[in-house]
Amino acid sequence: MKLCRHHTSQMPQAKEMKKMMITMRLELVVISTALYCLSGIASAFQPSPPFSRGNNCHGQHQHQHQRGTSCTAPSSMMSTTTTLQISRRQLLETTSFPIAITAAAAALVALPSSANAAAAIQDSLEINEFLRTGVDTGGNMGVSSQAGKSRPQTGVVFRDGTDVLQGKSGDVSAEILVGTKARPTSVLVSFTAPYKLETGTVFDVECRDGKTGDGVFLAVTESTGGKSLEELPASFFLSRLFDPTGRFSFYGPPTDVKVKKSKLLDGGERRMLELTFSNLSQSTNAEIPRNAVLVASIPKGTDNAVMLVASSNANRWKKGGAEARAMEIVDSFRAVPAPKTSLKLRAKDRSGGSSLDF
């Protein structure tokens, strides 16, 4: 169906008119509020009628009105009333009126204009929906959204001069540093995922399905203290994920965290954990269950475990084929020491120069 050129040309104008009407309504609300405050301040300074036991003018006026006479207030009382009126007028002219005008002007300046209203809406983030599915229904996470949020602590540190890459077939590769700042070790990590590689300041190595919320991300544990994968408790691996700054705790601590399975793979070279947890939805107060599988490996010559974590909504885990897909992803995961070169190992500065510790 072809639209009339006249109607198509008027569609942008209609949107602009709608935005202008919203802005005008907001301005009227602010001005009305300022005028209301101004009238309230003025009424607060109105003096109460003078009253004394020996001079009840109201009673005399009512009595004398019946006799056809009038009541005349004493001269001292009139002088006091005149002085109060002058003082009140001066006070309103010098204090409350400028304050009200200033408040109204400040509120008008703070109002979002029609030009940036769309950007403000796009930069909103539906936290509950993000926790439930991993999908931001408030709009795409733009540059301004990412700039205002701190990055989850996954333990991933990139080598300076390198980037995360993803091929057309979904192969993801990155070079990271483990160990300490004084003695870093370069490690090459790789895996294959059918999801889009996420970019931006709040992501390290992460791929997500924007429609379902299924995703996978890389994480690095603290020092293992010389222990093997078999000797380490399950809580050692989960602490990186569920700490207050962890990836799964970015917007609130999960509940009902349970390890369903734990087993060694490839003769103890890798360890797999299957777990479940729930996120509390603030809007419905309902627990939203989620499943995840984790595979950890300690590259030779290093003292940190490198992990790949794939997760999905519990409803999709069995019925939607997410479990089988997650198992394929973690099975493709590899973390091996990078070939040694004469180049100095430096961490990529992603903190604005404030810290390079890892």
Coordinates of C-alpha atoms in Angstrom, one line a residue:
M1 CA 0.0 0.0 0.0
K2 CA 1.4 3.4 -1.0
L3 CA 0.8 6.3 1.2
C4 CA -0.3 9.7 -0.1
R5 CA 2.6 12.1 -0.4
H6 CA 0.6 14.7 1.5
H7 CA 0.0 12.4 4.4
T8 CA 3.6 11.2 4.6
S9 CA 4.9 14.7 4.7
Q10 CA 2.5 15.6 7.5
M11 CA 3.6 12.7 9.8
P12 CA 6.8 14.3 11.0
Q13 CA 5.0 17.6 11.6
A14 CA 2.3 15.8 13.7
K15 CA 5.0 14.3 15.9
E16 CA 6.7 17.6 16.4
M17 CA 3.4 19.3 17.2
K18 CA 2.7 16.5 19.8
K19 CA 6.1 17.1 21.4
M20 CA 5.5 20.9 21.5
M21 CA 2.1 20.4 23.1
I22 CA 3.6 18.2 25.9
T23 CA 6.3 20.9 26.5
M24 CA 3.7 23.7 26.7
R25 CA 1.6 21.7 29.2
L26 CA 4.6 21.2 31.4
E27 CA 5.4 24.9 31.3
L28 CA 1.8 25.8 32.3
V29 CA 2.0 23.4 35.2
V30 CA 5.2 25.0 36.5
I31 CA 3.9 28.6 36.1
S32 CA 0.7 27.7 37.9
T33 CA 2.7 26.1 40.7
A34 CA 4.9 29.3 41.0
L35 CA 1.8 31.5 41.1
Y36 CA 0.2 29.3 43.7
C37 CA 3.3 29.5 45.9
L38 CA 3.3 33.3 45.5
S39 CA -0.3 33.7 46.6
G40 CA 0.4 31.4 49.6
I41 CA 3.4 33.5 50.7
A42 CA 1.3 36.7 50.4
S43 CA -1.6 35.4 52.4
A44 CA 0.8 34.2 55.1
F45 CA 1.7 37.8 55.8
Q46 CA -1.8 39.2 56.1
P47 CA -2.4 40.6 59.6
S48 CA -5.3 39.4 61.7
P49 CA -8.0 42.0 62.6
P50 CA -7.1 44.0 65.7
F51 CA -9.1 42.9 68.7
S52 CA -9.3 44.1 72.2
R53 CA -11.8 43.6 75.0
G54 CA -12.4 47.3 75.4
N55 CA -12.8 48.1 71.6
N56 CA -14.8 45.5 69.8
C57 CA -15.5 47.4 66.6
H58 CA -17.2 44.5 64.9
G59 CA -19.8 44.3 67.7
Q60 CA -20.2 48.1 67.8
H61 CA -20.6 48.3 64.0
Q62 CA -23.4 45.7 64.0
H63 CA -25.2 47.4 66.9
Q64 CA -24.8 51.0 65.5
H65 CA -25.8 49.9 62.0
Q66 CA -29.2 49.1 63.3
R67 CA -29.4 52.6 64.8
G68 CA -28.2 54.2 61.5
T69 CA -24.8 55.3 62.9
S70 CA -21.3 54.2 61.9
C71 CA -18.3 52.9 63.8
T72 CA -15.0 54.8 63.5
A73 CA -11.8 53.0 64.4
P74 CA -9.3 54.7 66.6
S75 CA -6.5 56.6 64.9
S76 CA -3.8 54.5 66.5
M77 CA -5.5 51.3 65.1
M78 CA -5.6 52.8 61.5
S79 CA -2.0 53.8 61.8
T80 CA -1.0 50.2 62.7
T81 CA -3.0 48.7 59.8
T82 CA -1.4 51.1 57.3
T83 CA 2.1 50.3 58.6
L84 CA 1.4 46.6 58.2
Q85 CA 0.1 47.0 54.7
I86 CA 3.2 49.0 53.6
S87 CA 5.5 46.5 55.3
R88 CA 3.7 43.6 53.6
R89 CA 3.9 45.3 50.2
Q90 CA 7.6 46.0 50.5
L91 CA 8.3 42.4 51.7
L92 CA 6.5 40.9 48.7
E93 CA 8.3 43.2 46.3
T94 CA 11.7 42.5 47.7
T95 CA 11.6 38.8 48.6
S96 CA 8.8 36.5 47.7
F97 CA 8.1 37.7 44.1
P98 CA 11.7 37.4 42.9
I99 CA 12.0 34.0 44.7
A100 CA 8.9 32.7 42.9
I101 CA 10.1 34.1 39.5
T102 CA 13.5 32.5 40.0
A103 CA 12.0 29.1 41.0
A104 CA 9.7 29.2 37.9
A105 CA 12.6 30.1 35.6
A106 CA 14.8 27.4 37.1
A107 CA 12.0 24.8 36.6
L108 CA 11.5 25.9 33.0
V109 CA 15.2 25.5 32.2
A110 CA 15.1 22.0 33.7
L111 CA 12.2 20.9 31.5
P112 CA 13.3 18.6 28.7
S113 CA 12.8 20.1 25.3
S114 CA 11.2 18.3 22.4
A115 CA 14.6 18.0 20.8
N116 CA 16.2 15.9 23.6
A117 CA 13.0 14.2 24.9
A118 CA 13.5 11.2 22.6
A119 CA 17.1 10.8 23.7
A120 CA 16.1 10.8 27.3
I121 CA 13.6 8.1 26.7
Q122 CA 16.1 6.0 24.7
D123 CA 18.6 6.3 27.6
S124 CA 16.1 4.9 30.2
L125 CA 16.8 1.4 31.5
E126 CA 14.0 -1.0 32.6
I127 CA 15.9 -2.6 35.5
N128 CA 13.4 -5.3 36.4
E129 CA 13.1 -6.4 32.7
F130 CA 16.9 -6.4 32.4
L131 CA 17.2 -8.6 35.4
R132 CA 14.6 -11.0 34.2
T133 CA 15.7 -11.4 30.6
G134 CA 18.9 -9.5 30.1
V135 CA 17.1 -7.3 27.6
D136 CA 16.8 -3.5 28.0
T137 CA 13.2 -2.7 27.0
G138 CA 13.7 1.0 27.7
G139 CA 15.6 1.3 24.4
N140 CA 19.1 0.7 23.1
M141 CA 21.9 1.3 25.6
G142 CA 23.3 4.5 24.1
V143 CA 26.6 6.2 24.8
S144 CA 25.0 8.4 27.5
S145 CA 23.4 5.4 29.2
Q146 CA 26.7 3.5 29.4
A147 CA 28.6 6.6 30.6
G148 CA 26.5 6.9 33.7
K149 CA 26.8 3.3 34.8
S150 CA 29.7 1.4 36.3
R151 CA 30.9 -1.8 34.7
P152 CA 30.2 -5.1 36.5
Q153 CA 33.4 -6.6 38.0
T154 CA 34.0 -9.7 36.0
G155 CA 37.8 -9.8 36.6
V156 CA 38.6 -9.5 32.9
V157 CA 41.5 -7.3 32.0
F158 CA 42.4 -6.8 28.3
R159 CA 45.9 -6.6 27.0
D160 CA 46.8 -3.1 25.8
G161 CA 46.5 -2.9 22.0
T162 CA 44.0 -5.7 21.6
D163 CA 40.2 -5.9 21.1
V164 CA 37.5 -8.6 21.4
L165 CA 36.7 -10.0 17.9
Q166 CA 33.8 -12.1 16.6
G167 CA 33.8 -13.8 13.2
K168 CA 30.8 -14.4 10.9
S169 CA 30.4 -17.9 12.3
G170 CA 30.2 -16.7 15.9
D171 CA 33.8 -17.4 16.9
V172 CA 34.8 -15.0 19.7
S173 CA 38.5 -14.4 20.6
A174 CA 40.2 -12.1 23.1
E175 CA 43.6 -11.7 24.8
I176 CA 43.4 -11.0 28.5
L177 CA 45.9 -10.6 31.4
V178 CA 45.8 -12.7 34.6
G179 CA 48.0 -12.7 37.7
T180 CA 49.1 -9.4 39.2
K181 CA 50.1 -6.0 37.9
A182 CA 53.7 -6.7 38.7
R183 CA 53.7 -10.2 37.1
P184 CA 51.0 -10.4 34.5
T185 CA 50.5 -13.4 32.2
S186 CA 48.8 -13.2 28.8
V187 CA 46.0 -15.7 28.1
L188 CA 44.1 -16.3 24.8
V189 CA 40.5 -17.2 25.2
S190 CA 38.0 -18.3 22.6
F191 CA 34.5 -19.7 22.2
T192 CA 31.7 -19.9 19.7
A193 CA 28.3 -18.3 20.4
P194 CA 25.3 -17.7 18.1
Y195 CA 24.7 -14.4 19.8
K196 CA 25.8 -10.9 19.0
L197 CA 29.0 -9.6 20.6
E198 CA 28.1 -6.7 22.9
T199 CA 30.2 -3.5 22.8
G200 CA 30.5 -0.5 25.1
T201 CA 32.0 0.5 28.4
V202 CA 29.7 -1.7 30.5
F203 CA 30.7 -4.9 28.8
D204 CA 33.9 -7.0 28.9
V205 CA 33.5 -10.2 26.8
E206 CA 29.8 -10.8 26.5
C207 CA 27.4 -12.0 23.8
R208 CA 23.6 -11.8 24.1
D209 CA 20.4 -12.5 22.2
G210 CA 18.5 -9.2 22.3
K211 CA 15.1 -10.9 22.0
T212 CA 15.3 -13.8 24.4
G213 CA 17.9 -12.5 26.9
D214 CA 20.0 -15.7 26.5
G215 CA 23.7 -14.8 26.9
V216 CA 27.2 -15.8 27.7
F217 CA 30.1 -13.8 29.3
L218 CA 33.7 -14.3 30.4
A219 CA 34.9 -13.9 34.0
V220 CA 38.1 -14.4 35.9
T221 CA 38.4 -15.5 39.5
E222 CA 40.8 -14.3 42.2
S223 CA 44.0 -16.2 42.9
T224 CA 43.4 -19.9 43.5
G225 CA 46.2 -20.0 46.0
G226 CA 47.9 -22.9 44.2
K227 CA 44.8 -25.2 44.5
S228 CA 43.5 -27.3 41.6
L229 CA 40.0 -27.1 40.1
E230 CA 39.0 -30.2 42.0
E231 CA 40.2 -28.7 45.4
L232 CA 38.4 -25.4 45.0
P233 CA 34.8 -25.2 46.5
A234 CA 31.9 -24.2 44.3
S235 CA 31.5 -21.0 46.2
F236 CA 34.9 -19.9 45.0
F237 CA 33.7 -19.7 41.4
L238 CA 30.3 -18.3 42.3
S239 CA 31.6 -15.4 44.4
R240 CA 32.8 -13.6 41.3
L241 CA 29.3 -13.9 39.7
F242 CA 27.1 -13.1 42.7
D243 CA 29.2 -10.6 44.6
P244 CA 27.5 -7.1 45.0
T245 CA 29.6 -6.0 42.0
G246 CA 29.3 -9.2 40.1
R247 CA 27.7 -9.7 36.7
F248 CA 24.5 -11.3 38.1
S249 CA 24.3 -8.8 40.9
F250 CA 24.6 -5.7 38.8
Y251 CA 21.1 -4.4 39.7
G252 CA 20.5 -6.4 42.9
P253 CA 21.6 -9.7 44.6
P254 CA 20.0 -12.8 43.2
T255 CA 18.2 -15.3 45.6
D256 CA 17.9 -19.1 45.8
V257 CA 21.4 -19.7 44.3
K258 CA 21.9 -23.5 44.1
V259 CA 24.5 -25.7 42.5
K260 CA 22.8 -28.6 40.8
K261 CA 25.8 -30.4 39.3
S262 CA 29.6 -30.2 39.6
K263 CA 32.0 -32.3 37.6
L264 CA 35.5 -32.4 36.1
L265 CA 36.1 -32.6 32.4
D266 CA 39.0 -33.5 30.2
G267 CA 40.9 -35.3 33.0
G268 CA 40.6 -32.4 35.4
E269 CA 41.6 -29.7 32.9
R270 CA 38.2 -28.1 33.1
R271 CA 35.4 -28.0 35.7
M272 CA 31.7 -27.6 35.0
L273 CA 29.0 -26.2 37.3
E274 CA 25.3 -26.2 36.6
L275 CA 23.3 -23.8 38.8
T276 CA 20.0 -22.0 39.3
F277 CA 19.1 -18.7 40.9
S278 CA 16.3 -16.2 40.9
N279 CA 15.9 -12.5 40.4
L280 CA 13.2 -10.6 42.3
S281 CA 10.9 -8.5 40.1
Q282 CA 10.1 -5.2 42.0
S283 CA 7.0 -4.6 39.9
T284 CA 5.3 -7.9 40.6
N285 CA 7.3 -9.1 43.7
A286 CA 7.7 -12.4 41.9
E287 CA 10.8 -14.6 41.8
I288 CA 12.0 -15.0 38.2
P289 CA 14.1 -18.2 38.0
R290 CA 17.1 -18.5 35.7
N291 CA 19.5 -21.4 34.8
A292 CA 23.2 -21.2 34.1
V293 CA 26.2 -23.4 33.3
L294 CA 29.7 -22.5 34.1
V295 CA 33.0 -23.9 32.8
A296 CA 36.3 -23.0 34.5
S297 CA 39.9 -23.6 33.4
I298 CA 43.2 -22.7 35.0
P299 CA 45.7 -21.9 32.1
K300 CA 49.1 -23.5 32.7
G301 CA 51.6 -21.3 34.5
T302 CA 48.8 -19.1 35.9
D303 CA 47.1 -18.8 39.3
N304 CA 43.6 -17.7 38.2
A305 CA 40.6 -19.6 36.9
V306 CA 39.1 -18.3 33.7
M307 CA 35.4 -19.0 33.4
L308 CA 32.7 -18.9 30.7
V309 CA 29.1 -18.6 31.9
A310 CA 26.0 -19.2 29.8
S311 CA 22.6 -18.5 31.1
S312 CA 18.9 -18.3 30.2
N313 CA 15.4 -17.9 31.5
A314 CA 14.3 -21.1 33.3
N315 CA 11.3 -21.4 31.0
R316 CA 13.5 -21.4 27.9
W317 CA 16.2 -23.7 29.5
K318 CA 14.3 -26.9 28.8
K319 CA 11.5 -26.0 26.4
G320 CA 13.2 -23.4 24.3
G321 CA 16.4 -25.4 23.6
A322 CA 18.6 -22.9 25.6
E323 CA 20.2 -25.7 27.7
A324 CA 21.5 -27.6 24.7
R325 CA 22.7 -24.3 23.1
A326 CA 24.5 -23.3 26.4
M327 CA 26.2 -26.7 26.6
E328 CA 27.5 -26.3 23.0
I329 CA 28.9 -22.8 23.8
V330 CA 30.8 -23.8 27.0
D331 CA 32.1 -26.9 25.3
S332 CA 33.8 -24.7 22.7
F333 CA 35.5 -22.6 25.4
R334 CA 39.3 -22.7 25.6
A335 CA 41.8 -20.6 27.6
V336 CA 45.5 -21.1 26.9
P337 CA 48.7 -19.1 27.6
A338 CA 49.5 -16.8 24.8
P339 CA 52.8 -17.2 22.9
K340 CA 55.6 -15.2 24.6
T341 CA 57.0 -12.2 22.8
S342 CA 59.5 -9.5 23.6
L343 CA 56.7 -6.9 23.8
K344 CA 55.9 -5.6 27.3
L345 CA 52.6 -6.8 28.8
R346 CA 50.4 -3.8 29.7
A347 CA 46.8 -3.7 30.7
K348 CA 44.4 -1.7 28.6
D349 CA 43.2 1.4 30.5
R350 CA 39.4 1.3 30.6
S351 CA 39.1 3.4 33.8
G352 CA 40.1 6.8 32.5
G353 CA 43.6 6.5 33.9
S354 CA 42.4 6.1 37.5
S355 CA 43.6 2.5 38.0
L356 CA 45.1 -0.4 36.1
D357 CA 45.1 -2.9 39.0
F358 CA 43.6 -6.3 38.4

